[in-house]
Tab-separated table of C-alpha atoms in Angstrom:
chain	number	residue	atom	x	y	z
A	1	GLN	CA	0.006	0.015	-0.001
A	2	VAL	CA	1.052	3.568	-0.617
A	3	ARG	CA	2.272	5.406	2.485
A	4	LEU	CA	1.662	9.157	2.707
A	5	VAL	CA	3.159	11.480	5.320
A	6	GLU	CA	2.111	15.110	5.570
A	7	SER	CA	4.083	17.940	7.120
A	8	GLY	CA	4.065	21.689	7.314
A	9	GLY	CA	0.827	22.406	9.236
A	10	GLY	CA	0.696	24.996	11.970
A	11	SER	CA	-0.979	28.099	13.295
A	12	VAL	CA	-0.986	31.404	11.474
A	13	GLN	CA	-2.875	34.622	11.509
A	14	THR	CA	-5.415	35.706	8.924
A	15	GLY	CA	-3.586	36.641	5.722
A	16	GLY	CA	-0.604	34.427	6.456
A	17	SER	CA	0.879	31.610	4.480
A	18	LEU	CA	1.768	27.948	4.929
A	19	ARG	CA	3.384	25.304	2.760
A	20	LEU	CA	2.303	21.709	3.188
A	21	SER	CA	4.291	18.733	1.910
A	22	CYS	CA	3.364	15.104	1.358
A	23	ALA	CA	5.933	12.347	0.920
A	24	ALA	CA	4.826	9.164	-0.757
A	25	SER	CA	6.453	5.746	-0.488
A	26	GLY	CA	5.658	2.057	-0.756
A	27	TYR	CA	4.531	2.027	-4.325
A	28	THR	CA	5.877	0.698	-7.628
A	29	GLY	CA	5.927	2.507	-10.916
A	30	SER	CA	4.508	6.028	-11.027
A	31	LEU	CA	2.079	7.745	-8.720
A	32	TYR	CA	0.030	10.111	-10.913
A	33	CYS	CA	-3.124	11.098	-9.162
A	34	MET	CA	-2.606	12.972	-5.899
A	35	GLY	CA	-4.611	15.576	-3.980
A	36	TRP	CA	-5.274	17.462	-0.808
A	37	PHE	CA	-8.515	17.287	1.191
A	38	ARG	CA	-9.546	18.978	4.380
A	39	GLN	CA	-12.090	18.484	7.128
A	40	ALA	CA	-13.137	20.800	9.902
A	41	PRO	CA	-14.996	19.652	13.063
A	42	GLY	CA	-18.694	19.253	12.298
A	43	LYS	CA	-18.194	19.696	8.575
A	44	VAL	CA	-18.025	17.306	5.610
A	45	ARG	CA	-14.646	16.546	4.105
A	46	GLU	CA	-13.979	18.527	0.981
A	47	GLY	CA	-11.505	18.359	-1.828
A	48	VAL	CA	-8.992	21.227	-1.875
A	49	ALA	CA	-6.916	20.533	-4.926
A	50	VAL	CA	-5.812	17.615	-7.106
A	51	LEU	CA	-2.906	17.141	-9.476
A	52	HIS	CA	-2.154	14.628	-12.143
A	53	THR	CA	1.617	14.667	-11.924
A	54	GLY	CA	2.162	13.087	-15.293
A	55	GLY	CA	-0.157	15.386	-17.235
A	56	GLY	CA	0.492	18.512	-15.207
A	57	ARG	CA	-3.257	19.132	-14.811
A	58	ALA	CA	-4.736	20.484	-11.621
A	59	LEU	CA	-8.164	21.432	-10.181
A	60	TYR	CA	-9.043	23.559	-7.212
A	61	ALA	CA	-12.038	24.045	-5.036
A	62	ASP	CA	-13.704	27.368	-5.732
A	63	SER	CA	-13.014	28.463	-2.164
A	64	VAL	CA	-9.239	28.294	-2.641
A	65	LYS	CA	-8.778	29.310	-6.261
A	66	GLY	CA	-6.215	32.106	-6.606
A	67	ARG	CA	-4.876	31.459	-3.056
A	68	PHE	CA	-3.606	27.878	-3.089
A	69	THR	CA	-1.219	26.181	-5.500
A	70	ILE	CA	-0.688	22.419	-5.779
A	71	SER	CA	2.568	21.138	-7.269
A	72	GLN	CA	5.215	18.468	-7.148
A	73	ASP	CA	7.849	19.251	-4.577
A	74	GLY	CA	11.059	18.352	-6.288
A	75	ALA	CA	10.169	14.708	-7.054
A	76	GLU	CA	7.332	12.594	-8.408
A	77	ASN	CA	6.660	11.178	-4.983
A	78	THR	CA	6.455	14.488	-3.174
A	79	LEU	CA	3.445	16.786	-3.274
A	80	ALA	CA	3.197	20.380	-2.077
A	81	LEU	CA	0.340	22.757	-1.299
A	82	GLU	CA	1.245	26.421	-1.077
A	83	MET	CA	-1.427	28.312	0.877
A	84	HIS	CA	-1.576	32.091	0.819
A	85	SER	CA	-4.033	34.724	2.101
A	86	LEU	CA	-5.306	32.240	4.660
A	87	LYS	CA	-8.692	32.796	6.242
A	88	PRO	CA	-10.222	31.445	9.467
A	89	GLU	CA	-12.511	29.243	7.315
A	90	ASP	CA	-9.412	27.478	6.041
A	91	THR	CA	-8.905	25.973	9.539
A	92	ALA	CA	-9.077	22.189	9.183
A	93	MET	CA	-7.186	18.982	9.233
A	94	TYR	CA	-5.520	18.670	5.858
A	95	TYR	CA	-5.021	15.232	4.331
A	96	CYS	CA	-2.838	14.154	1.467
A	97	ALA	CA	-4.379	11.398	-0.692
A	98	ALA	CA	-3.444	9.414	-3.731
A	99	ASP	CA	-4.883	6.680	-5.902
A	100	GLU	CA	-2.303	4.388	-7.457
A	101	SER	CA	-4.963	2.805	-9.657
A	102	ILE	CA	-5.670	6.011	-11.508
A	103	ALA	CA	-3.421	6.638	-14.498
A	104	THR	CA	-5.270	9.054	-16.782
A	105	VAL	CA	-5.833	12.748	-16.371
A	106	SER	CA	-9.601	12.508	-17.036
A	107	THR	CA	-10.157	9.779	-14.442
A	108	CYS	CA	-8.105	11.671	-11.842
A	109	LEU	CA	-9.910	14.964	-12.270
A	110	SER	CA	-13.322	13.286	-12.483
A	111	ALA	CA	-12.772	11.316	-9.289
A	112	PHE	CA	-11.883	14.514	-7.438
A	113	GLN	CA	-14.874	16.406	-8.759
A	114	ALA	CA	-17.211	13.528	-7.899
A	115	ASN	CA	-15.792	13.316	-4.344
A	116	VAL	CA	-14.802	9.704	-4.897
A	117	PRO	CA	-12.522	8.542	-2.042
A	118	PHE	CA	-8.944	7.974	-3.057
A	119	SER	CA	-7.348	4.646	-2.176
A	120	SER	CA	-4.485	5.943	0.064
A	121	TRP	CA	-4.532	8.565	2.764
A	122	GLY	CA	-2.118	10.205	5.132
A	123	GLN	CA	-2.640	10.903	8.801
A	124	GLY	CA	-3.266	14.557	8.293
A	125	THR	CA	-1.704	17.834	9.402
A	126	GLN	CA	-3.535	20.507	11.289
A	127	VAL	CA	-3.875	24.044	9.892
A	128	THR	CA	-5.252	26.691	12.218
A	129	VAL	CA	-5.925	30.275	11.102
A	130	SER	CA	-6.716	32.775	13.835
A	131	SER	CA	-9.266	35.505	13.356
């Protein structure tokens, strides 16, 4: 199974920035479809951003467009989420996820849009934005 380990969470003030990283291991071949999700207490889990690393295609939730950027962090097995202009409503546990069974761009993006659970998940990293 794919192992995912997040890092970079913390506490910031409104308007601040954070950079999350996700290191993947325990897989063979290429890991193409990776994304970030978040869940706040009492709220449903939502997709934040997804990236097909092979095709270079990404999608973002409307709530984070223009503020967050998803990218590879120096290697195929490392994913980053740059978060700027943070708001209190961004406060949540952020999870890195991947699906090693998804190879195509269309399937990757469609799964994210349809809120289909990915096959592998990290333990999460907490992001807290003070008001």
